[in-house]
PDB file of C-alpha atoms in Angstrom:
ATOM      1  CA  MET J 238     -54.754  35.571  98.390  1.00  0.00           C
ATOM      2  CA  GLU J 239     -51.399  35.200 100.351  1.00  0.00           C
ATOM      3  CA  LYS J 240     -50.787  32.075  98.231  1.00  0.00           C
ATOM      4  CA  LEU J 241     -51.918  33.839  94.940  1.00  0.00           C
ATOM      5  CA  HIS J 242     -49.483  36.844  96.114  1.00  0.00           C
ATOM      6  CA  GLU J 243     -46.704  34.309  96.547  1.00  0.00           C
ATOM      7  CA  TYR J 244     -47.343  32.561  93.209  1.00  0.00           C
ATOM      8  CA  LEU J 245     -47.605  35.754  91.462  1.00  0.00           C
ATOM      9  CA  GLU J 246     -44.031  36.831  92.882  1.00  0.00           C
ATOM     10  CA  ILE J 247     -42.622  33.416  91.780  1.00  0.00           C
ATOM     11  CA  LEU J 248     -43.995  33.956  88.343  1.00  0.00           C
ATOM     12  CA  ILE J 249     -42.737  37.533  88.162  1.00  0.00           C
ATOM     13  CA  ASP J 250     -39.356  36.447  89.362  1.00  0.00           C
ATOM     14  CA  LYS J 251     -39.240  33.349  86.847  1.00  0.00           C
ATOM     15  CA  THR J 252     -40.106  35.758  84.131  1.00  0.00           C
ATOM     16  CA  VAL J 253     -37.530  38.164  84.931  1.00  0.00           C
ATOM     17  CA  PHE J 254     -35.184  35.682  84.987  1.00  0.00           C
ATOM     18  CA  PHE J 255     -35.870  33.630  82.035  1.00  0.00           C
ATOM     19  CA  ALA J 256     -37.339  36.279  79.730  1.00  0.00           C
ATOM     20  CA  PRO J 257     -33.997  37.841  78.613  1.00  0.00           C
ATOM     21  CA  ARG J 258     -32.830  34.426  78.102  1.00  0.00           C
ATOM     22  CA  ILE J 259     -35.603  33.474  75.979  1.00  0.00           C
ATOM     23  CA  ILE J 260     -35.454  36.666  73.829  1.00  0.00           C
ATOM     24  CA  GLY J 261     -31.610  35.961  73.524  1.00  0.00           C
ATOM     25  CA  ALA J 262     -32.205  32.454  72.368  1.00  0.00           C
ATOM     26  CA  ALA J 263     -34.904  33.625  69.827  1.00  0.00           C
ATOM     27  CA  LEU J 264     -32.707  36.226  68.573  1.00  0.00           C
ATOM     28  CA  ILE J 265     -29.784  33.782  68.279  1.00  0.00           C
ATOM     29  CA  PHE J 266     -31.975  31.093  66.374  1.00  0.00           C
ATOM     30  CA  TRP J 267     -33.176  33.751  63.947  1.00  0.00           C
ATOM     31  CA  ILE J 268     -29.911  35.306  63.365  1.00  0.00           C
ATOM     32  CA  GLY J 269     -27.946  32.074  63.416  1.00  0.00           C
ATOM     33  CA  PHE J 270     -30.004  30.509  60.804  1.00  0.00           C
ATOM     34  CA  LYS J 271     -30.189  33.538  58.627  1.00  0.00           C
ATOM     35  CA  LEU J 272     -26.247  33.624  58.938  1.00  0.00           C
ATOM     36  CA  ILE J 273     -25.861  29.851  58.194  1.00  0.00           C
ATOM     37  CA  LYS J 274     -27.820  30.419  55.096  1.00  0.00           C
ATOM     38  CA  LYS J 275     -25.470  33.126  53.788  1.00  0.00           C
ATOM     39  CA  ILE J 276     -22.230  31.156  54.890  1.00  0.00           C
ATOM     40  CA  ILE J 277     -23.594  28.012  52.759  1.00  0.00           C
ATOM     41  CA  GLY J 278     -23.987  30.481  50.014  1.00  0.00           C
ATOM     42  CA  LEU J 279     -20.431  31.720  50.284  1.00  0.00           C
ATOM     43  CA  ILE J 280     -19.007  28.099  50.716  1.00  0.00           C
ATOM     44  CA  ASP J 281     -20.960  27.174  47.639  1.00  0.00           C
ATOM     45  CA  LYS J 282     -19.396  30.018  45.419  1.00  0.00           C
ATOM     46  CA  THR J 283     -15.936  29.037  46.812  1.00  0.00           C
ATOM     47  CA  LEU J 284     -16.444  25.474  46.085  1.00  0.00           C
ATOM     48  CA  LYS J 285     -17.470  26.226  42.661  1.00  0.00           C
ATOM     49  CA  LYS J 286     -14.590  28.364  42.184  1.00  0.00           C
ATOM     50  CA  THR J 287     -12.125  25.630  43.342  1.00  0.00           C
ATOM     51  CA  GLY J 288     -13.677  23.175  40.774  1.00  0.00           C
ATOM     52  CA  ILE J 289     -15.591  20.879  43.270  1.00  0.00           C
ATOM     53  CA  SER J 290     -17.668  19.051  40.836  1.00  0.00           C
ATOM     54  CA  ASP J 291     -21.664  19.425  40.696  1.00  0.00           C
ATOM     55  CA  THR J 292     -21.858  15.758  42.286  1.00  0.00           C
ATOM     56  CA  MET J 293     -19.824  16.443  45.371  1.00  0.00           C
ATOM     57  CA  ARG J 294     -20.792  20.002  46.176  1.00  0.00           C
ATOM     58  CA  PRO J 295     -24.584  19.527  47.188  1.00  0.00           C
ATOM     59  CA  PHE J 296     -23.421  16.653  49.318  1.00  0.00           C
ATOM     60  CA  LEU J 297     -20.690  18.685  51.176  1.00  0.00           C
ATOM     61  CA  LEU J 298     -23.128  21.727  51.741  1.00  0.00           C
ATOM     62  CA  SER J 299     -25.620  19.574  53.135  1.00  0.00           C
ATOM     63  CA  ILE J 300     -22.973  18.080  55.849  1.00  0.00           C
ATOM     64  CA  ILE J 301     -21.778  21.502  56.632  1.00  0.00           C
ATOM     65  CA  SER J 302     -25.566  23.097  56.879  1.00  0.00           C
ATOM     66  CA  VAL J 303     -26.346  20.379  59.466  1.00  0.00           C
ATOM     67  CA  ILE J 304     -23.464  20.884  61.623  1.00  0.00           C
ATOM     68  CA  LEU J 305     -23.670  24.374  61.711  1.00  0.00           C
ATOM     69  CA  LYS J 306     -27.474  24.291  62.656  1.00  0.00           C
ATOM     70  CA  ILE J 307     -26.644  21.654  65.630  1.00  0.00           C
ATOM     71  CA  ALA J 308     -23.993  24.329  66.811  1.00  0.00           C
ATOM     72  CA  VAL J 309     -26.457  26.937  66.733  1.00  0.00           C
ATOM     73  CA  ILE J 310     -28.958  24.551  68.634  1.00  0.00           C
ATOM     74  CA  PHE J 311     -26.370  23.783  71.330  1.00  0.00           C
ATOM     75  CA  ILE J 312     -25.701  27.576  71.766  1.00  0.00           C
ATOM     76  CA  ILE J 313     -29.341  28.068  72.403  1.00  0.00           C
ATOM     77  CA  VAL J 314     -29.742  25.263  74.845  1.00  0.00           C
ATOM     78  CA  THR J 315     -26.537  26.716  76.647  1.00  0.00           C
ATOM     79  CA  ILE J 316     -28.195  30.077  76.935  1.00  0.00           C
ATOM     80  CA  LEU J 317     -31.419  28.624  78.244  1.00  0.00           C
ATOM     81  CA  GLY J 318     -29.319  27.209  81.081  1.00  0.00           C
ATOM     82  CA  VAL J 319     -30.150  23.404  80.136  1.00  0.00           C
ATOM     83  CA  ASP J 320     -27.585  20.944  81.669  1.00  0.00           C
ATOM     84  CA  LEU J 321     -25.659  19.928  78.922  1.00  0.00           C
ATOM     85  CA  SER J 322     -24.153  16.643  80.549  1.00  0.00           C
ATOM     86  CA  GLY J 323     -27.699  15.391  81.385  1.00  0.00           C
ATOM     87  CA  MET J 324     -28.740  16.786  77.650  1.00  0.00           C
ATOM     88  CA  LEU J 325     -26.106  14.946  75.924  1.00  0.00           C
ATOM     89  CA  ALA J 326     -27.101  11.711  77.848  1.00  0.00           C
ATOM     90  CA  ILE J 327     -30.678  11.931  76.520  1.00  0.00           C
ATOM     91  CA  LEU J 328     -29.513  12.745  73.080  1.00  0.00           C
ATOM     92  CA  ALA J 329     -27.375   9.587  73.140  1.00  0.00           C
ATOM     93  CA  ALA J 330     -30.481   7.409  74.031  1.00  0.00           C
ATOM     94  CA  VAL J 331     -32.638   9.307  71.714  1.00  0.00           C
ATOM     95  CA  GLY J 332     -29.943   8.954  68.764  1.00  0.00           C
ATOM     96  CA  PHE J 333     -29.658   5.192  69.581  1.00  0.00           C
ATOM     97  CA  ALA J 334     -33.408   4.860  69.426  1.00  0.00           C
ATOM     98  CA  ILE J 335     -33.659   6.811  66.339  1.00  0.00           C
ATOM     99  CA  GLY J 336     -30.776   4.916  64.769  1.00  0.00           C
ATOM    100  CA  MET J 337     -32.473   1.471  65.346  1.00  0.00           C
ATOM    101  CA  SER J 338     -35.681   2.915  63.771  1.00  0.00           C
ATOM    102  CA  LEU J 339     -34.005   4.246  60.815  1.00  0.00           C
ATOM    103  CA  GLN J 340     -31.562   1.695  59.752  1.00  0.00           C
ATOM    104  CA  GLY J 341     -33.032   2.227  56.372  1.00  0.00           C
ATOM    105  CA  SER J 342     -31.986   5.805  56.114  1.00  0.00           C
ATOM    106  CA  LEU J 343     -28.645   5.237  57.815  1.00  0.00           C
ATOM    107  CA  GLY J 344     -28.060   2.699  54.915  1.00  0.00           C
ATOM    108  CA  ASN J 345     -29.120   5.295  52.292  1.00  0.00           C
ATOM    109  CA  PHE J 346     -26.638   7.683  54.144  1.00  0.00           C
ATOM    110  CA  ALA J 347     -23.758   5.178  53.657  1.00  0.00           C
ATOM    111  CA  SER J 348     -24.667   4.339  50.234  1.00  0.00           C
ATOM    112  CA  GLY J 349     -24.545   8.203  49.487  1.00  0.00           C
ATOM    113  CA  ILE J 350     -21.026   8.306  50.709  1.00  0.00           C
ATOM    114  CA  LEU J 351     -20.079   5.614  48.548  1.00  0.00           C
ATOM    115  CA  ILE J 352     -21.642   7.029  45.487  1.00  0.00           C
ATOM    116  CA  MET J 353     -19.770  10.269  46.111  1.00  0.00           C
ATOM    117  CA  PHE J 354     -16.118   8.627  46.418  1.00  0.00           C
ATOM    118  CA  LEU J 355     -16.563   5.539  43.676  1.00  0.00           C
ATOM    119  CA  LYS J 356     -18.516   7.961  41.508  1.00  0.00           C
ATOM    120  CA  PRO J 357     -20.628   5.355  39.206  1.00  0.00           C
ATOM    121  CA  TYR J 358     -22.368   8.294  37.761  1.00  0.00           C
ATOM    122  CA  GLU J 359     -22.317  12.275  38.120  1.00  0.00           C
ATOM    123  CA  VAL J 360     -24.890  15.032  37.812  1.00  0.00           C
ATOM    124  CA  ASP J 361     -26.362  15.270  34.228  1.00  0.00           C
ATOM    125  CA  ASP J 362     -25.231  11.546  33.466  1.00  0.00           C
ATOM    126  CA  TRP J 363     -28.154   9.606  32.074  1.00  0.00           C
ATOM    127  CA  ILE J 364     -28.282   6.308  34.176  1.00  0.00           C
ATOM    128  CA  GLN J 365     -30.812   3.264  34.340  1.00  0.00           C
ATOM    129  CA  VAL J 366     -31.694   1.796  37.703  1.00  0.00           C
ATOM    130  CA  GLY J 367     -33.748  -1.202  37.156  1.00  0.00           C
ATOM    131  CA  GLU J 368     -36.711   0.179  35.451  1.00  0.00           C
ATOM    132  CA  SER J 369     -36.023   3.772  36.092  1.00  0.00           C
ATOM    133  CA  PHE J 370     -34.203   5.771  33.297  1.00  0.00           C
ATOM    134  CA  GLY J 371     -33.225   9.437  33.240  1.00  0.00           C
ATOM    135  CA  LYS J 372     -30.847  12.204  33.824  1.00  0.00           C
ATOM    136  CA  VAL J 373     -29.176  12.765  37.182  1.00  0.00           C
ATOM    137  CA  LYS J 374     -30.447  16.092  38.548  1.00  0.00           C
ATOM    138  CA  GLU J 375     -28.837  15.927  42.039  1.00  0.00           C
ATOM    139  CA  ILE J 376     -27.120  13.291  44.531  1.00  0.00           C
ATOM    140  CA  GLY J 377     -28.273  13.974  47.850  1.00  0.00           C
ATOM    141  CA  ILE J 378     -27.181  12.486  51.330  1.00  0.00           C
ATOM    142  CA  PHE J 379     -29.989  10.129  51.307  1.00  0.00           C
ATOM    143  CA  SER J 380     -31.325   9.810  47.738  1.00  0.00           C
ATOM    144  CA  THR J 381     -30.665  10.579  43.889  1.00  0.00           C
ATOM    145  CA  ILE J 382     -32.855  12.749  42.038  1.00  0.00           C
ATOM    146  CA  VAL J 383     -33.445  11.507  38.483  1.00  0.00           C
ATOM    147  CA  ILE J 384     -35.717  13.300  35.567  1.00  0.00           C
ATOM    148  CA  THR J 385     -37.136  10.817  33.281  1.00  0.00           C
ATOM    149  CA  PRO J 386     -37.313  11.878  29.504  1.00  0.00           C
ATOM    150  CA  GLY J 387     -41.127  12.393  30.285  1.00  0.00           C
ATOM    151  CA  ASP J 388     -40.125  14.975  32.961  1.00  0.00           C
ATOM    152  CA  LYS J 389     -40.978  12.879  35.901  1.00  0.00           C
ATOM    153  CA  VAL J 390     -39.088  13.458  38.975  1.00  0.00           C
ATOM    154  CA  LEU J 391     -37.687  10.034  40.431  1.00  0.00           C
ATOM    155  CA  ILE J 392     -36.499  10.171  43.992  1.00  0.00           C
ATOM    156  CA  ILE J 393     -34.424   6.754  44.266  1.00  0.00           C
ATOM    157  CA  PRO J 394     -32.924   5.925  47.546  1.00  0.00           C
ATOM    158  CA  ASN J 395     -29.324   5.586  47.581  1.00  0.00           C
ATOM    159  CA  SER J 396     -29.128   2.053  49.082  1.00  0.00           C
ATOM    160  CA  LYS J 397     -31.472   0.775  45.979  1.00  0.00           C
ATOM    161  CA  ILE J 398     -28.934   2.344  43.578  1.00  0.00           C
ATOM    162  CA  THR J 399     -25.782   0.535  45.382  1.00  0.00           C
ATOM    163  CA  ASP J 400     -27.853  -2.712  45.718  1.00  0.00           C
ATOM    164  CA  ASP J 401     -28.770  -2.711  42.069  1.00  0.00           C
ATOM    165  CA  VAL J 402     -27.091  -2.825  38.598  1.00  0.00           C
ATOM    166  CA  VAL J 403     -26.813   0.767  37.417  1.00  0.00           C
ATOM    167  CA  ALA J 404     -26.251   1.399  33.632  1.00  0.00           C
ATOM    168  CA  ASN J 405     -24.535   4.637  32.770  1.00  0.00           C
ATOM    169  CA  TYR J 406     -25.135   5.723  29.244  1.00  0.00           C
ATOM    170  CA  SER J 407     -23.216   8.845  29.417  1.00  0.00           C
ATOM    171  CA  LYS J 408     -19.874   6.845  30.176  1.00  0.00           C
ATOM    172  CA  LYS J 409     -20.250   5.817  26.570  1.00  0.00           C
ATOM    173  CA  GLY J 410     -22.144   8.583  25.051  1.00  0.00           C
ATOM    174  CA  VAL J 411     -24.708   6.683  23.444  1.00  0.00           C
ATOM    175  CA  VAL J 412     -28.194   4.804  24.264  1.00  0.00           C
ATOM    176  CA  ARG J 413     -29.906   2.137  22.239  1.00  0.00           C
ATOM    177  CA  LEU J 414     -33.596   2.598  21.514  1.00  0.00           C
ATOM    178  CA  GLU J 415     -35.542  -0.471  21.742  1.00  0.00           C
ATOM    179  CA  ILE J 416     -38.351  -0.080  19.292  1.00  0.00           C
ATOM    180  CA  GLY J 417     -40.904  -2.916  18.625  1.00  0.00           C
ATOM    181  CA  VAL J 418     -42.665  -3.273  15.164  1.00  0.00           C
ATOM    182  CA  SER J 419     -45.258  -5.867  14.170  1.00  0.00           C
ATOM    183  CA  MET J 420     -45.031  -7.574  10.683  1.00  0.00           C
ATOM    184  CA  PRO J 421     -47.759  -9.949   9.252  1.00  0.00           C
ATOM    185  CA  TYR J 422     -46.553 -13.656   8.591  1.00  0.00           C
ATOM    186  CA  ASN J 423     -47.426 -13.129   4.994  1.00  0.00           C
ATOM    187  CA  GLU J 424     -45.246 -10.359   4.523  1.00  0.00           C
ATOM    188  CA  ASP J 425     -41.380 -10.613   3.121  1.00  0.00           C
ATOM    189  CA  PHE J 426     -38.910  -9.708   6.313  1.00  0.00           C
ATOM    190  CA  PRO J 427     -36.073  -8.286   3.652  1.00  0.00           C
ATOM    191  CA  LYS J 428     -38.868  -6.193   2.143  1.00  0.00           C
ATOM    192  CA  VAL J 429     -39.890  -4.555   5.649  1.00  0.00           C
ATOM    193  CA  LYS J 430     -36.433  -4.444   6.989  1.00  0.00           C
ATOM    194  CA  LYS J 431     -35.518  -2.017   4.014  1.00  0.00           C
ATOM    195  CA  VAL J 432     -38.775  -0.113   4.612  1.00  0.00           C
ATOM    196  CA  ILE J 433     -37.787   0.539   8.158  1.00  0.00           C
ATOM    197  CA  GLU J 434     -34.156   1.327   7.201  1.00  0.00           C
ATOM    198  CA  ASP J 435     -35.183   3.912   4.641  1.00  0.00           C
ATOM    199  CA  ALA J 436     -38.007   5.248   7.096  1.00  0.00           C
ATOM    200  CA  LEU J 437     -35.042   6.009   9.742  1.00  0.00           C
ATOM    201  CA  LYS J 438     -32.694   7.493   7.329  1.00  0.00           C
ATOM    202  CA  PRO J 439     -34.201  11.101   7.367  1.00  0.00           C
ATOM    203  CA  ILE J 440     -33.736  11.261  11.132  1.00  0.00           C
ATOM    204  CA  ASP J 441     -30.254  12.901  11.382  1.00  0.00           C
ATOM    205  CA  LYS J 442     -30.030  12.390  15.358  1.00  0.00           C
ATOM    206  CA  ILE J 443     -29.873   8.637  14.856  1.00  0.00           C
ATOM    207  CA  LEU J 444     -26.011   7.506  14.909  1.00  0.00           C
ATOM    208  CA  GLU J 445     -24.300   5.787  12.253  1.00  0.00           C
ATOM    209  CA  THR J 446     -21.891   4.319  14.855  1.00  0.00           C
ATOM    210  CA  PRO J 447     -22.936   1.946  16.363  1.00  0.00           C
ATOM    211  CA  ALA J 448     -24.893   0.922  13.326  1.00  0.00           C
ATOM    212  CA  LEU J 449     -28.860   0.528  13.171  1.00  0.00           C
ATOM    213  CA  GLU J 450     -29.870  -2.939  13.988  1.00  0.00           C
ATOM    214  CA  VAL J 451     -33.047  -4.567  12.724  1.00  0.00           C
ATOM    215  CA  GLY J 452     -33.890  -7.998  13.321  1.00  0.00           C
ATOM    216  CA  ILE J 453     -36.734 -10.691  14.250  1.00  0.00           C
ATOM    217  CA  GLU J 454     -37.119 -10.727  17.822  1.00  0.00           C
ATOM    218  CA  ASN J 455     -39.782 -13.272  18.325  1.00  0.00           C
ATOM    219  CA  PHE J 456     -43.142 -14.672  16.862  1.00  0.00           C
ATOM    220  CA  ASP J 457     -46.600 -14.557  18.479  1.00  0.00           C
ATOM    221  CA  SER J 458     -50.022 -15.584  17.198  1.00  0.00           C
ATOM    222  CA  HIS J 459     -50.779 -13.112  14.942  1.00  0.00           C
ATOM    223  CA  ASN J 460     -47.296 -11.254  14.009  1.00  0.00           C
ATOM    224  CA  ILE J 461     -43.582 -11.429  13.502  1.00  0.00           C
ATOM    225  CA  LEU J 462     -42.106  -9.137  16.178  1.00  0.00           C
ATOM    226  CA  ILE J 463     -39.351  -7.174  14.648  1.00  0.00           C
ATOM    227  CA  ALA J 464     -36.517  -5.343  17.038  1.00  0.00           C
ATOM    228  CA  VAL J 465     -35.528  -2.046  15.818  1.00  0.00           C
ATOM    229  CA  ARG J 466     -32.567  -0.627  17.761  1.00  0.00           C
ATOM    230  CA  PRO J 467     -31.027   2.634  16.590  1.00  0.00           C
ATOM    231  CA  TYR J 468     -28.424   4.363  18.630  1.00  0.00           C
ATOM    232  CA  VAL J 469     -28.644   7.853  19.704  1.00  0.00           C
ATOM    233  CA  LYS J 470     -27.241  10.531  22.231  1.00  0.00           C
ATOM    234  CA  PRO J 471     -28.993   9.983  25.631  1.00  0.00           C
ATOM    235  CA  ASP J 472     -30.426  13.788  25.301  1.00  0.00           C
ATOM    236  CA  ASP J 473     -32.204  12.809  22.027  1.00  0.00           C
ATOM    237  CA  PHE J 474     -33.721   9.637  23.573  1.00  0.00           C
ATOM    238  CA  TRP J 475     -37.360  10.711  23.340  1.00  0.00           C
ATOM    239  CA  GLU J 476     -37.408  12.950  20.230  1.00  0.00           C
ATOM    240  CA  VAL J 477     -35.701  10.204  18.261  1.00  0.00           C
ATOM    241  CA  THR J 478     -38.281   7.751  19.780  1.00  0.00           C
ATOM    242  CA  PHE J 479     -41.322   9.623  18.673  1.00  0.00           C
ATOM    243  CA  ALA J 480     -39.810  10.647  15.162  1.00  0.00           C
ATOM    244  CA  ALA J 481     -38.966   6.770  14.528  1.00  0.00           C
ATOM    245  CA  HIS J 482     -42.546   5.611  15.146  1.00  0.00           C
ATOM    246  CA  LYS J 483     -43.825   8.286  13.018  1.00  0.00           C
ATOM    247  CA  GLU J 484     -41.617   7.670  10.026  1.00  0.00           C
ATOM    248  CA  ILE J 485     -42.014   3.974  10.348  1.00  0.00           C
ATOM    249  CA  LYS J 486     -45.870   4.025  10.454  1.00  0.00           C
ATOM    250  CA  LYS J 487     -45.591   6.630   7.331  1.00  0.00           C
ATOM    251  CA  GLU J 488     -43.564   4.294   5.219  1.00  0.00           C
ATOM    252  CA  PHE J 489     -45.588   1.171   6.113  1.00  0.00           C
ATOM    253  CA  SER J 490     -48.805   3.001   5.057  1.00  0.00           C
ATOM    254  CA  ARG J 491     -47.034   4.101   1.885  1.00  0.00           C
ATOM    255  CA  HIS J 492     -45.810   0.468   0.996  1.00  0.00           C
ATOM    256  CA  ASP J 493     -49.128  -0.910   1.900  1.00  0.00           C
ATOM    257  CA  ILE J 494     -47.863  -3.020   4.499  1.00  0.00           C
ATOM    258  CA  LYS J 495     -50.670  -4.470   6.539  1.00  0.00           C
ATOM    259  CA  VAL J 496     -50.815  -5.513  10.125  1.00  0.00           C
ATOM    260  CA  ALA J 497     -52.803  -8.373  11.727  1.00  0.00           C
ATOM    261  CA  TYR J 498     -55.689  -7.507  14.175  1.00  0.00           C
ATOM    262  CA  SER J 499     -56.310  -9.734  17.181  1.00  0.00           C
ATOM    263  CA  GLU J 500     -60.141 -10.003  16.588  1.00  0.00           C
ATOM    264  CA  GLY J 501     -60.271 -13.564  15.247  1.00  0.00           C
ATOM    265  CA  VAL J 502     -57.552 -15.687  13.595  1.00  0.00           C
ATOM    266  CA  GLU J 503     -57.229 -16.072   9.967  1.00  0.00           C
ATOM    267  CA  LEU J 504     -54.572 -18.660   8.360  1.00  0.00           C
ATOM    268  CA  GLY J 505     -52.419 -17.357   5.807  1.00  0.00           C
ATOM    269  CA  ASN J 506     -48.996 -17.821   4.066  1.00  0.00           C
ATOM    270  CA  ILE J 507     -45.575 -17.346   5.338  1.00  0.00           C
ATOM    271  CA  GLY J 508     -43.524 -14.647   3.352  1.00  0.00           C
ATOM    272  CA  GLY J 509     -40.125 -14.619   2.855  1.00  0.00           C
TER     273      GLY J 509
END
């Protein structure tokens, strides 16, 4: 009983000693993070007024937010009475271990800084990285968010972007559609070419300059493969793609241009 009484007194003393600190730390945590949110909002408004671009602003806000949150955590640790010198040594060791395990993330961070300063693209630009094509929605510290014409959200690591070839269609203001059309061997190419050109004329979002390109791209076992390459503004990519396929199909039907089916092989004449 005496031991139990002694432990109880120690528990009460510790509670009396630490309770105010824990409550104070909890309040600072809650108030601090609420205050950081408001500060970030005010800084965001200020940056907008000063004309900082949509590309740079989220990056700067992310860094400021991280710094402020680290400051709040250090204040909380100080209130709790933790020895900062010992904690800094532990943090250094942990930071080294984390850095070794997150080399890829650090590479993405370094690439993010390069993208911010070199500006190969900006928010709302249409870009292509490898096979990924879409409009840039956000440039973050570690990744770039791209929205495809089909409304898919692509989160591309920044290191992949700096290591790959980036095509920025918005710099030039136009993008070329790659439409493939099949033509049977016994059909006349000049006739089919004119049918395709006439089919695309009603689509007003196809640009006159650069001019539409229609040519024979390749030959396969059943068809002649025709490349149809109209130029459009990046925002009109999918609308014109769908309209072009629709109009070409309609004109092929109207001019009775046939297609070859893959079931079986039939020999025939080659048209002009």
